[in-house]
Amino acid sequence: MISDIKESALQEKIPIIQDGGLLFLLGLIVENEYKEILELGTAVAYSAINMALLDDEIHIDTIEKDDRMYEQAVRNIEEQGLSDQIKVYHMPIEEFRTDKMYDLIFVDAAKAQYGKYLEQFIGNLKDDGKMVFDNMIFHGMIYETERIGSRNLRNLVKKIRLFRENMQNDERFDIMLFDNIGDGILLLSRRKDET
Ligand SMILES: C[S@@+](CC[C@H](N)C(=O)[O-])C[C@H]1O[C@@H](n2cnc3c(N)ncnc32)[C@H](O)[C@@H]1O
């Protein structure tokens, strides 16, 4: 059951989307009747399985580089009978290329790379599609960056802040930031010409 996947992920400290973020994502898919989804960062396929269970016409391509995560993800997908709907690509995101166009791109992998992922995949987003970025408040740490003891962690959180700022100033996109949903969600769409 999907609740067992969540339980064992939490026990093993595998990072999965928080309940609020998941509800937001599922609501967006239902409301817009999205069918073609790309996910960056599968982990054990908890979010992918939740999205696929919404409708059997939904197809998800999801990318995971870690061997152990990939194997567990494939097992979980098989056990849910969703192998026709979810394809896990076992590779670094940086190496994934496709001509396919997606309704929704859910970004949930290396937080320091969000700007790069955006440029890598924006060409695969349909005109009316949306991108969703998770962990935009990073456990609340973006509010107290200077108090973070570890230099690596501080640098990571600074990169997330910079990404937020860049997105707020990028005239190609309309964005909405939801700091109060899950671990913080950024919703992005292409800005339409005002003609
Ligand atoms: C937060 S977890 C994904 C959680 C999943 N979306 C969920 O909510 O169930 C992030 C995953 O991205 C993977 N990842 C990080 N950087 C990656 C990269 N460059 N290429 C492929 N996978 C990557 C990690 O191994 C990890 O399993």
XYZ file of C-alpha atoms and ligand atoms in Angstrom:
222
model
C 0.000 0.000 0.000
C 1.067 3.583 -0.640
C 0.959 4.300 3.113
C 3.533 1.500 3.655
C 5.874 3.144 1.125
C 5.555 6.412 3.011
C 6.107 4.743 6.404
C 9.252 2.879 5.359
C 10.657 5.969 3.573
C 10.180 8.023 6.726
C 11.733 5.285 8.887
C 14.763 5.026 6.600
C 15.043 8.820 6.462
C 14.542 8.879 2.705
C 13.403 12.399 1.797
C 9.899 12.367 0.282
C 7.498 15.180 -0.456
C 5.591 16.506 2.547
C 1.828 16.020 2.743
C 0.988 19.670 1.963
C 3.224 19.746 -1.111
C 1.804 16.446 -2.348
C -1.793 17.659 -1.991
C -0.893 20.808 -3.901
C 0.728 18.789 -6.691
C -2.167 16.339 -6.975
C -4.696 19.200 -6.977
C -2.841 20.911 -9.798
C -2.840 17.719 -11.889
C -6.552 17.059 -11.355
C -7.608 20.668 -11.941
C -5.679 20.972 -15.211
C -6.186 17.356 -16.323
C -2.436 16.954 -16.810
C -1.442 13.655 -18.370
C 2.254 13.875 -19.277
C 4.558 14.448 -16.319
C 8.316 14.609 -15.883
C 9.750 14.230 -12.393
C 13.343 15.025 -11.453
C 14.255 12.941 -8.400
C 12.328 9.672 -7.914
C 13.685 8.389 -4.574
C 11.406 5.369 -3.886
C 8.660 6.625 -6.266
C 6.346 7.822 -3.487
C 5.345 11.025 -5.299
C 5.316 9.338 -8.731
C 2.980 6.575 -7.511
C 0.652 9.109 -5.909
C 0.462 11.069 -9.169
C -0.073 7.958 -11.321
C -2.871 6.677 -9.083
C -4.970 9.745 -9.939
C -5.826 8.527 -13.445
C -4.682 5.586 -15.556
C -4.084 7.930 -18.524
C -1.319 9.733 -16.625
C 2.220 8.915 -17.739
C 5.271 9.807 -15.698
C 8.917 9.826 -16.676
C 11.031 10.081 -13.540
C 14.799 10.202 -13.125
C 16.932 8.762 -10.326
C 20.683 8.209 -10.253
C 21.059 6.341 -6.963
C 21.186 2.520 -7.424
C 19.422 1.591 -4.194
C 16.659 4.188 -4.685
C 16.155 3.146 -8.301
C 15.791 -0.551 -7.395
C 13.346 0.173 -4.587
C 11.379 2.552 -6.833
C 10.996 -0.094 -9.538
C 9.893 -2.681 -6.937
C 7.319 -0.283 -5.482
C 5.959 0.613 -8.939
C 5.652 -3.071 -9.896
C 3.881 -3.899 -6.641
C 1.359 -1.125 -7.346
C 0.812 -2.442 -10.897
C 1.897 0.909 -12.364
C 4.770 -0.161 -14.632
C 2.807 0.900 -17.732
C 2.346 4.400 -16.357
C 5.677 5.174 -14.662
C 9.059 4.826 -16.339
C 12.111 5.312 -14.115
C 15.275 6.431 -15.896
C 18.314 5.270 -13.949
C 20.788 8.037 -14.729
C 21.967 11.484 -13.645
C 19.402 14.139 -14.542
C 22.157 16.120 -16.258
C 22.448 13.344 -18.894
C 18.726 12.942 -19.605
C 17.581 14.300 -22.972
C 14.190 13.922 -24.623
C 12.054 15.530 -27.340
C 8.910 14.783 -25.366
C 6.742 17.699 -24.221
C 5.253 17.643 -20.726
C 2.246 19.256 -19.046
C 3.998 19.285 -15.697
C 7.625 19.107 -14.631
C 8.093 18.381 -10.941
C 11.576 19.286 -9.718
C 12.629 17.507 -6.528
C 16.322 16.585 -6.851
C 19.570 18.458 -6.045
C 18.402 21.830 -4.694
C 21.597 23.640 -5.707
C 20.936 22.699 -9.344
C 17.411 24.081 -9.713
C 18.501 26.932 -11.993
C 20.328 24.481 -14.261
C 17.397 22.061 -14.319
C 15.095 24.909 -15.329
C 17.238 25.782 -18.348
C 17.730 22.100 -19.232
C 14.025 21.261 -19.289
C 12.113 24.459 -20.057
C 12.129 23.452 -23.746
C 10.209 20.300 -22.774
C 7.376 22.221 -21.122
C 4.183 22.666 -23.158
C 3.041 26.282 -23.628
C 0.358 25.935 -20.968
C 2.439 23.654 -18.769
C 3.725 24.288 -15.275
C 6.899 23.584 -13.382
C 6.773 22.889 -9.662
C 9.878 23.184 -7.473
C 9.864 21.646 -3.994
C 11.846 22.609 -0.846
C 11.727 26.337 -1.437
C 12.003 27.103 2.310
C 14.300 24.127 3.003
C 12.943 23.221 6.439
C 12.612 26.909 7.288
C 16.361 27.463 6.884
C 16.012 30.166 4.226
C 14.753 32.493 6.966
C 17.862 32.144 9.129
C 20.672 31.430 6.701
C 23.359 33.251 8.669
C 22.724 31.104 11.753
C 23.435 27.805 9.963
C 26.644 26.329 11.421
C 27.723 24.053 8.552
C 29.321 25.960 5.678
C 28.124 23.449 3.052
C 24.561 23.644 4.283
C 24.726 27.446 4.465
C 25.957 27.587 0.867
C 23.170 25.263 -0.265
C 20.529 27.391 1.428
C 22.049 30.537 -0.106
C 21.714 28.913 -3.528
C 18.041 28.223 -2.892
C 17.554 31.869 -1.889
C 19.347 33.034 -5.007
C 17.171 30.779 -7.165
C 14.041 32.278 -5.595
C 15.322 35.800 -6.254
C 16.312 34.993 -9.822
C 12.877 33.543 -10.517
C 11.144 36.612 -9.093
C 13.136 38.792 -11.505
C 13.035 36.558 -14.583
C 10.725 38.201 -17.110
C 10.207 34.976 -19.049
C 8.066 33.526 -16.282
C 5.147 34.107 -13.976
C 5.810 32.538 -10.613
C 3.985 31.975 -7.361
C 5.784 31.137 -4.124
C 3.914 29.175 -1.486
C 6.138 29.211 1.589
C 3.312 27.879 3.744
C 2.702 24.719 1.693
C 4.763 21.651 2.601
C 8.462 22.570 2.496
C 7.749 25.560 0.246
C 6.582 25.315 -3.347
C 7.447 27.472 -6.343
C 4.976 27.286 -9.219
C 6.215 28.545 -12.575
C 4.563 29.125 -15.936
C 5.609 30.916 -19.110
C 4.616 34.556 -19.245
C 2.130 35.205 -22.032
C 2.642 38.144 -24.392
C 0.362 41.022 -23.410
C -0.846 41.756 -26.957
C 13.818 14.507 -2.371
S 14.236 13.004 -3.154
C 12.873 12.724 -4.254
C 11.600 12.423 -3.531
C 10.430 12.017 -4.406
N 10.174 12.994 -5.446
C 9.203 11.875 -3.547
O 8.640 12.892 -3.130
O 8.815 10.733 -3.287
C 15.502 13.472 -4.291
C 16.092 12.335 -5.109
O 16.801 12.918 -6.193
C 17.914 12.105 -6.470
N 18.905 12.936 -7.174
C 19.588 13.999 -6.670
N 20.380 14.528 -7.608
C 20.199 13.789 -8.734
C 20.765 13.839 -10.047
N 21.635 14.766 -10.374
N 20.362 12.919 -10.952
C 19.431 11.979 -10.619
N 18.881 11.869 -9.381
C 19.255 12.768 -8.450
C 18.392 11.640 -5.102
O 19.156 10.449 -5.208
C 17.085 11.460 -4.344
O 16.637 10.131 -4.364
